[in-house]
Short mmCIF file of C-alpha atoms and ligand atoms in Angstrom, two decimals:
data_model
loop_
_atom_site.label_atom_id
_atom_site.label_comp_id
_atom_site.label_asym_id
_atom_site.label_seq_id
_atom_site.Cartn_x
_atom_site.Cartn_y
_atom_site.Cartn_z
CA UNK A 1 15.14 4.96 21.46
CA UNK A 2 18.17 2.97 20.32
CA UNK A 3 16.59 0.44 17.99
CA UNK A 4 17.38 -3.22 18.49
CA UNK A 5 14.42 -4.59 16.54
CA UNK A 6 13.52 -2.43 13.50
CA UNK A 7 10.04 -2.20 11.96
CA UNK A 8 11.60 -3.16 8.60
CA UNK A 9 15.19 -4.18 7.82
CA UNK A 10 16.23 -2.55 4.57
CA UNK A 11 19.95 -3.06 5.19
CA UNK A 12 19.55 -6.85 5.37
CA UNK A 13 17.46 -6.75 2.21
CA UNK A 14 20.08 -4.70 0.38
CA UNK A 15 22.75 -7.29 1.17
CA UNK A 16 20.75 -9.88 -0.77
CA UNK A 17 20.49 -7.79 -3.92
CA UNK A 18 23.65 -5.66 -3.64
CA UNK A 19 25.62 -7.38 -6.42
CA UNK A 20 22.73 -7.27 -8.90
CA UNK A 21 22.03 -3.65 -8.08
CA UNK A 22 25.69 -2.67 -8.52
CA UNK A 23 25.88 -4.47 -11.87
CA UNK A 24 22.61 -2.94 -13.06
CA UNK A 25 23.57 0.56 -12.02
CA UNK A 26 26.88 0.13 -13.86
CA UNK A 27 24.90 -0.85 -16.99
CA UNK A 28 22.74 2.28 -16.71
CA UNK A 29 25.73 4.54 -16.18
CA UNK A 30 27.60 2.99 -19.08
CA UNK A 31 24.64 3.38 -21.42
CA UNK A 32 24.12 6.90 -20.02
CA UNK A 33 20.35 6.44 -20.36
CA UNK A 34 19.12 8.20 -17.26
CA UNK A 35 15.44 8.58 -18.18
CA UNK A 36 13.45 5.64 -19.54
CA UNK A 37 15.33 2.95 -21.41
CA UNK A 38 15.76 -0.81 -21.25
CA UNK A 39 15.76 -1.28 -17.49
CA UNK A 40 12.45 0.54 -17.12
CA UNK A 41 10.86 -1.34 -20.04
CA UNK A 42 12.09 -4.70 -18.74
CA UNK A 43 10.82 -3.98 -15.23
CA UNK A 44 7.40 -2.93 -16.51
CA UNK A 45 7.09 -6.18 -18.46
CA UNK A 46 8.25 -8.28 -15.53
CA UNK A 47 5.94 -6.50 -13.12
CA UNK A 48 2.90 -6.88 -15.40
CA UNK A 49 3.65 -10.61 -15.72
CA UNK A 50 4.10 -11.00 -11.96
CA UNK A 51 0.87 -9.10 -11.30
CA UNK A 52 -1.13 -10.93 -13.96
CA UNK A 53 -2.25 -7.79 -15.79
CA UNK A 54 -1.66 -6.60 -19.33
CA UNK A 55 0.07 -3.31 -18.46
CA UNK A 56 2.36 -1.91 -15.79
CA UNK A 57 3.35 1.73 -16.13
CA UNK A 58 6.19 2.91 -13.90
CA UNK A 59 5.79 6.39 -12.41
CA UNK A 60 7.44 8.62 -9.82
CA UNK A 61 5.53 7.51 -6.67
CA UNK A 62 2.45 5.69 -5.45
CA UNK A 63 0.76 9.02 -4.91
CA UNK A 64 1.39 10.02 -8.52
CA UNK A 65 0.14 6.61 -9.67
CA UNK A 66 -3.20 7.18 -7.91
CA UNK A 67 -3.52 10.75 -9.12
CA UNK A 68 -2.68 9.82 -12.70
CA UNK A 69 -5.36 7.10 -12.78
CA UNK A 70 -7.92 9.64 -11.57
CA UNK A 71 -6.76 12.22 -14.12
CA UNK A 72 -6.66 9.64 -16.92
CA UNK A 73 -10.25 8.73 -16.05
CA UNK A 74 -11.19 12.44 -16.29
CA UNK A 75 -12.27 12.66 -12.65
CA UNK A 76 -12.26 16.26 -11.49
CA UNK A 77 -14.36 19.13 -10.17
CA UNK A 78 -17.95 18.18 -9.39
CA UNK A 79 -17.06 14.50 -8.91
CA UNK A 80 -17.04 12.58 -5.65
CA UNK A 81 -14.68 9.72 -4.87
CA UNK A 82 -15.43 7.44 -1.92
CA UNK A 83 -12.38 6.66 0.25
CA UNK A 84 -12.10 4.68 3.51
CA UNK A 85 -11.48 6.80 6.62
CA UNK A 86 -8.50 4.70 7.73
CA UNK A 87 -5.69 4.96 5.19
CA UNK A 88 -2.52 6.84 4.41
CA UNK A 89 -3.27 10.46 3.54
CA UNK A 90 -2.37 10.02 -0.15
CA UNK A 91 -5.50 7.94 -0.85
CA UNK A 92 -7.69 10.99 -0.24
CA UNK A 93 -5.20 13.77 -1.04
CA UNK A 94 -5.08 12.76 -4.71
CA UNK A 95 -8.87 13.09 -4.95
CA UNK A 96 -8.67 16.67 -3.70
CA UNK A 97 -5.65 17.39 -5.90
CA UNK A 98 -7.60 16.57 -9.09
CA UNK A 99 -10.34 18.93 -7.91
CA UNK A 100 -12.83 16.23 -6.90
CA UNK A 101 -14.28 15.74 -3.41
CA UNK A 102 -13.19 12.89 -1.15
CA UNK A 103 -16.20 11.28 0.50
CA UNK A 104 -15.12 9.28 3.52
CA UNK A 105 -16.82 6.12 4.73
CA UNK A 106 -16.13 4.06 7.82
CA UNK A 107 -14.20 0.79 7.73
CA UNK A 108 -15.33 -2.72 8.68
CA UNK A 109 -14.40 -3.65 12.25
CA UNK A 110 -12.45 -6.83 11.42
CA UNK A 111 -10.24 -6.04 8.41
CA UNK A 112 -10.45 -2.23 8.48
CA UNK A 113 -11.28 -2.13 4.77
CA UNK A 114 -13.85 0.24 3.32
CA UNK A 115 -17.23 -0.83 4.74
CA UNK A 116 -19.35 -1.93 1.79
CA UNK A 117 -22.71 -1.23 3.50
CA UNK A 118 -21.56 2.28 4.33
CA UNK A 119 -20.37 2.64 0.76
CA UNK A 120 -23.80 1.66 -0.59
CA UNK A 121 -25.39 4.39 1.53
CA UNK A 122 -23.00 7.10 0.36
CA UNK A 123 -23.34 6.54 -3.38
CA UNK A 124 -25.08 9.41 -5.11
CA UNK A 125 -25.40 11.13 -8.47
CA UNK A 126 -21.97 12.78 -8.11
CA UNK A 127 -20.12 9.57 -7.21
CA UNK A 128 -17.56 9.06 -9.98
CA UNK A 129 -15.31 6.50 -8.33
CA UNK A 130 -14.66 4.33 -5.29
CA UNK A 131 -11.17 3.74 -3.97
CA UNK A 132 -10.84 0.50 -2.01
CA UNK A 133 -7.52 0.51 -0.13
CA UNK A 134 -5.89 -2.92 0.19
CA UNK A 135 -4.70 -2.08 3.67
CA UNK A 136 -1.90 -3.87 5.51
CA UNK A 137 -1.32 -6.40 2.69
CA UNK A 138 -4.69 -7.98 1.94
CA UNK A 139 -7.21 -7.18 -0.73
CA UNK A 140 -10.50 -5.49 0.11
CA UNK A 141 -13.66 -7.40 -0.93
CA UNK A 142 -13.65 -6.15 -4.51
CA UNK A 143 -16.52 -8.33 -5.66
CA UNK A 144 -18.76 -6.74 -3.01
CA UNK A 145 -17.65 -3.26 -4.07
CA UNK A 146 -18.35 -4.19 -7.70
CA UNK A 147 -21.80 -5.55 -6.79
CA UNK A 148 -22.73 -2.29 -5.05
CA UNK A 149 -21.55 -0.11 -7.94
CA UNK A 150 -22.88 -2.36 -10.72
CA UNK A 151 -25.08 -0.72 -13.31
CA UNK A 152 -23.89 2.78 -12.36
CA UNK A 153 -21.17 4.81 -14.02
CA UNK A 154 -18.82 4.45 -11.07
CA UNK A 155 -15.18 3.49 -11.50
CA UNK A 156 -13.19 1.38 -9.06
CA UNK A 157 -9.66 2.67 -8.53
CA UNK A 158 -7.66 0.39 -6.24
CA UNK A 159 -5.01 1.65 -3.84
CA UNK A 160 -2.63 -1.32 -3.83
CA UNK A 161 0.33 0.47 -2.25
CA UNK A 162 0.50 -2.11 0.53
CA UNK A 163 -0.56 -5.21 -1.41
CA UNK A 164 2.28 -6.27 -3.71
CA UNK A 165 1.84 -9.97 -4.39
CA UNK A 166 -1.47 -10.16 -2.52
CA UNK A 167 -4.33 -11.98 -4.23
CA UNK A 168 -8.05 -12.48 -3.68
CA UNK A 169 -9.52 -15.70 -5.09
CA UNK A 170 -6.19 -16.15 -6.87
CA UNK A 171 -6.14 -12.76 -8.59
CA UNK A 172 -4.10 -9.67 -7.85
CA UNK A 173 -5.46 -6.12 -7.71
CA UNK A 174 -6.13 -4.03 -10.80
CA UNK A 175 -8.45 -6.49 -12.56
CA UNK A 176 -11.85 -5.91 -10.96
CA UNK A 177 -11.25 -2.18 -10.92
CA UNK A 178 -10.25 0.18 -13.69
CA UNK A 179 -6.67 0.02 -12.39
CA UNK A 180 -4.57 -0.42 -9.29
CA UNK A 181 -1.87 1.95 -8.13
CA UNK A 182 1.08 0.75 -6.12
CA UNK A 183 3.97 2.39 -4.28
CA UNK A 184 7.61 1.37 -4.18
CA UNK A 185 8.35 3.58 -1.16
CA UNK A 186 11.44 1.93 0.41
CA UNK A 187 9.60 0.20 3.26
CA UNK A 188 6.98 -1.43 1.03
CA UNK A 189 7.11 -5.20 0.37
CA UNK A 190 8.67 -4.29 -2.98
CA UNK A 191 10.57 -1.11 -2.20
CA UNK A 192 12.86 1.09 -4.28
CA UNK A 193 15.83 3.12 -3.04
CA UNK A 194 13.79 6.31 -3.14
CA UNK A 195 10.31 7.19 -4.39
CA UNK A 196 8.68 5.21 -7.20
CA UNK A 197 5.31 3.72 -8.08
CA UNK A 198 3.31 2.00 -10.81
CA UNK A 199 -0.14 1.72 -12.35
CA UNK A 200 -1.38 -1.81 -13.07
CA UNK A 201 -4.28 -2.37 -15.45
CA UNK A 202 -5.74 -4.52 -18.18
CA UNK A 203 -7.05 -1.44 -20.01
CA UNK A 204 -4.70 -0.50 -22.83
CA UNK A 205 -6.20 2.94 -23.29
CA UNK A 206 -5.86 3.81 -19.63
CA UNK A 207 -2.24 2.60 -19.55
CA UNK A 208 -1.48 4.74 -22.59
CA UNK A 209 -3.10 7.83 -21.03
CA UNK A 210 -1.16 7.38 -17.79
CA UNK A 211 2.05 7.07 -19.76
CA UNK A 212 1.27 10.26 -21.65
CA UNK A 213 0.33 12.15 -18.49
CA UNK A 214 3.58 11.20 -16.77
CA UNK A 215 5.63 12.31 -19.74
CA UNK A 216 4.37 15.91 -20.18
CA UNK A 217 1.45 14.71 -22.31
CA UNK A 218 3.89 13.67 -24.98
CA UNK A 219 4.29 10.48 -27.02
CA UNK A 220 6.64 12.05 -29.54
CA UNK A 221 9.37 14.40 -28.39
CA UNK A 222 8.22 18.02 -28.19
CA UNK A 223 4.70 17.18 -29.34
CA UNK A 224 2.27 17.59 -26.46
CA UNK A 225 -1.22 16.23 -27.00
CA UNK A 226 -2.42 17.14 -23.53
CA UNK A 227 -1.21 18.77 -20.36
CA UNK A 228 0.71 16.33 -18.25
CA UNK A 229 3.44 16.37 -15.70
CA UNK A 230 6.81 14.75 -15.10
CA UNK A 231 6.40 11.44 -13.25
CA UNK A 232 8.42 8.59 -14.73
CA UNK A 233 10.07 5.58 -13.16
CA UNK A 234 13.79 6.24 -12.76
CA UNK A 235 16.02 3.60 -14.44
CA UNK A 236 18.22 3.33 -11.34
CA UNK A 237 15.10 2.45 -9.35
CA UNK A 238 14.01 0.01 -12.07
CA UNK A 239 17.29 -1.87 -11.55
CA UNK A 240 16.62 -2.20 -7.82
CA UNK A 241 13.02 -3.24 -8.38
CA UNK A 242 13.97 -5.87 -10.99
CA UNK A 243 16.41 -7.46 -8.56
CA UNK A 244 13.85 -7.42 -5.74
CA UNK A 245 10.88 -8.59 -7.82
CA UNK A 246 12.48 -12.01 -8.40
CA UNK A 247 12.55 -12.47 -4.62
CA UNK A 248 9.19 -10.94 -3.72
CA UNK A 249 7.23 -14.22 -3.52
CA UNK A 250 9.87 -15.71 -1.25
CA UNK A 251 9.93 -12.58 0.95
CA UNK A 252 6.13 -12.53 1.16
CA UNK A 253 6.23 -16.19 2.21
CA UNK A 254 8.72 -15.28 4.97
CA UNK A 255 6.31 -12.54 6.09
CA UNK A 256 3.46 -15.10 6.22
CA UNK A 257 5.60 -17.39 8.36
CA UNK A 258 6.40 -14.52 10.72
CA UNK A 259 2.71 -13.54 10.90
CA UNK A 260 1.75 -17.12 11.82
CA UNK A 261 4.42 -17.06 14.53
CA UNK A 262 2.95 -13.87 16.02
CA UNK A 263 -0.51 -15.50 15.89
CA UNK A 264 0.83 -18.38 17.98
CA UNK A 265 2.82 -16.23 20.40
CA UNK A 266 0.09 -13.66 21.01
CA UNK A 267 -3.05 -15.78 20.65
CA UNK A 268 -3.72 -16.12 24.39
CA UNK A 269 -2.95 -12.55 25.47
CA UNK A 270 -5.98 -11.01 27.21
CA UNK A 271 -7.45 -7.97 25.49
CA UNK A 272 -5.25 -8.22 22.39
CA UNK A 273 -7.13 -8.47 19.09
CA UNK A 274 -5.05 -10.19 16.41
CA UNK A 275 -5.38 -9.38 12.69
CA UNK A 276 -7.58 -11.76 10.70
CA UNK A 277 -7.29 -12.76 7.05
CA UNK A 278 -10.41 -12.42 4.93
CA UNK A 279 -11.54 -15.72 3.39
CA UNK A 280 -10.25 -16.07 -0.17
CA UNK A 281 -7.27 -13.79 0.46
CA UNK A 282 -3.57 -14.50 0.18
CA UNK A 283 -2.18 -11.93 2.64
CA UNK A 284 1.29 -10.45 2.16
CA UNK A 285 1.54 -8.87 5.63
CA UNK A 286 2.87 -5.47 4.76
CA UNK A 287 1.95 -4.70 8.37
CA UNK A 288 0.95 -6.91 11.30
CA UNK A 289 -1.49 -4.78 13.26
CA UNK A 290 -2.88 -5.82 16.65
CA UNK A 291 -5.42 -3.81 18.60
CA UNK A 292 -5.57 -3.22 22.34
CA UNK A 293 -6.95 -0.70 24.81
CA UNK A 294 -3.56 0.04 26.46
CA UNK A 295 -1.88 0.77 23.11
CA UNK A 296 -0.06 3.96 24.09
CA UNK A 297 1.44 2.49 27.24
CA UNK A 298 2.52 -0.68 25.40
CA UNK A 299 4.00 1.31 22.51
CA UNK A 300 5.99 3.48 24.93
CA UNK A 301 7.38 0.36 26.61
CA UNK A 302 8.32 -1.21 23.24
CA UNK A 303 10.11 1.99 22.25
CA UNK A 304 11.96 2.11 25.58
CA UNK A 305 13.14 -1.45 24.89
CA UNK A 306 14.36 -0.59 21.38
CA UNK A 307 11.46 -2.19 19.49
CA UNK A 308 10.40 0.03 16.58
CA UNK A 309 6.65 -0.64 16.62
CA UNK A 310 4.41 1.96 14.93
CA UNK A 311 0.83 3.09 14.36
CA UNK A 312 -0.88 2.98 10.94
CA UNK A 313 -2.55 5.40 11.29
CA UNK A 314 -2.93 7.43 14.48
CA UNK A 315 -5.36 10.02 13.02
CA UNK A 316 -8.16 8.91 10.68
CA UNK A 317 -8.38 10.84 7.43
CA UNK A 318 -11.64 12.67 8.21
CA UNK A 319 -10.01 14.23 11.29
CA UNK A 320 -6.84 15.37 9.51
CA UNK A 321 -6.32 19.11 9.25
CA UNK A 322 -5.84 18.72 5.50
CA UNK A 323 -9.52 17.77 5.14
CA UNK A 324 -10.89 20.32 7.63
CA UNK A 325 -12.96 21.92 4.88
CA UNK A 326 -15.11 18.79 4.65
CA UNK A 327 -16.48 19.62 8.10
CA UNK A 328 -16.12 16.24 9.79
CA UNK A 329 -15.95 15.83 13.54
CA UNK A 330 -15.11 13.17 16.08
CA UNK A 331 -17.83 10.53 16.12
CA UNK A 332 -18.49 10.56 12.37
CA UNK A 333 -16.70 7.24 11.73
CA UNK A 334 -16.60 5.32 15.01
CA UNK A 335 -14.79 2.19 13.77
CA UNK A 336 -11.95 4.14 12.17
CA UNK A 337 -11.66 6.33 15.27
CA UNK A 338 -11.70 3.42 17.74
CA UNK A 339 -9.11 1.51 15.72
CA UNK A 340 -6.87 4.58 15.42
CA UNK A 341 -6.72 4.64 19.22
CA UNK A 342 -6.02 0.90 19.54
CA UNK A 343 -3.87 -0.16 16.59
CA UNK A 344 -0.24 -1.18 17.04
CA UNK A 345 1.96 -2.33 14.13
CA UNK A 346 4.54 -4.85 15.29
CA UNK A 347 7.87 -5.26 13.48
CA UNK A 348 7.46 -7.71 10.62
CA UNK A 349 9.76 -8.22 7.67
CA UNK A 350 11.41 -11.18 5.92
CA UNK A 351 14.44 -11.16 8.24
CA UNK A 352 12.75 -10.99 11.63
CA UNK A 353 13.88 -13.93 13.78
CA UNK A 354 11.82 -16.16 16.09
CA UNK A 355 13.91 -14.81 19.01
CA UNK A 356 13.02 -11.23 18.14
CA UNK A 357 9.33 -12.11 17.87
CA UNK A 358 9.45 -13.95 21.20
CA UNK A 359 11.08 -10.91 22.81
CA UNK A 360 8.29 -8.67 21.46
CA UNK A 361 5.62 -11.13 22.63
CA UNK A 362 7.20 -11.23 26.11
CA UNK A 363 7.08 -7.45 26.37
CA UNK A 364 3.43 -7.41 25.31
CA UNK A 365 2.63 -10.15 27.81
CA UNK A 366 4.29 -8.19 30.64
CA UNK A 367 2.28 -5.10 29.77
CA UNK A 368 -1.18 -6.62 29.33
CA UNK A 369 -1.22 -9.45 31.88
C1 PLP B 401 -2.17 3.05 1.36
C2 PLP B 401 -1.18 3.95 0.69
N1 PLP B 401 -1.57 4.73 -0.33
C3 PLP B 401 -0.73 5.53 -0.99
C4 PLP B 401 0.61 5.60 -0.65
C5 PLP B 401 1.47 6.59 -1.36
O1 PLP B 401 2.61 6.05 -1.95
P1 PLP B 401 3.95 6.93 -2.13
O2 PLP B 401 4.54 7.13 -0.77
O3 PLP B 401 4.82 6.06 -3.01
O4 PLP B 401 3.59 8.19 -2.79
C6 PLP B 401 1.08 4.78 0.40
C7 PLP B 401 2.49 4.72 0.81
O5 PLP B 401 3.21 5.55 1.15
C8 PLP B 401 0.17 3.95 1.09
O6 PLP B 401 0.56 3.18 2.11
#
């Protein structure tokens, strides 16, 4: 496939921030502070302010951010953590990595977030945490999750990898739950130039523990209070993220405009289910995911025409080989399975043009009409 319409356009985005990034990288090189330092501290402060939480702790990736929250909360062997069946593998992998057991639940048929009724049924004495995933750029119904877990010693750990700038009833992730973890993987709404992530929380003690964990369990050089690992935000990435953060609201607004345009262009296509926004949510459209029965044929046509559409995600987590030991089989989570067969992520990013979107809509129309 020679791509004419990319899924995301990182080159165009780089052009906007190139001068700031070059100047910032020169500052880092001149100061020769290649771990930690002013750029990282400044970014953490700016991110916490943007997010509306007391603490942002930069780490090496979104996956590490999730794992470190679980470890900081002392979740481990014997504990269960409830995870939605449709997500990126990291949401559940971190649970297994800390020695706990991922317990999958199905997703709701409209927004594909963790189904709160299914969650209520799966809570048990070993449930230590629930991980709502703010999939595709909108927040899961946290107040419903909180209502179901209320009065029990169950933590809410939010996977906000895809929800940078998203709010529910005016508030970002990481406030209802113990903490939120986000990813700055390059294609995210706020993406670094490599791997990076952060933990967002109002809990000072949790933020402090995550910081210790990511720095070999050490607050003072060569004194190690606990076993940790090495997962710190790189100052060169902090420079990129600082430059991009000042533009994130504007980029998210451009994504909303593009999503509305798809809604208009695709609204009358037979058999195509458009994504819906949950009431009370400000969506940031990390992905624009339609659903249709002829998905594979349509995707093949888009690829032949140079349109880099994708699938998020083609195999639900309970059917992944990595979780074979849990003993799930096809049919266990029908909504996640049906959506995996029907979902199609259309290119959407701040630089997509109306012409490109019309071209994509035309191709879809030809295939489904
Ligand atoms: C929902 C979700 N969770 C977790 C992650 C893991 O983040 P990272 O790739 O930065 O480790 C990602 C992104 O890749 C994601 O989309």
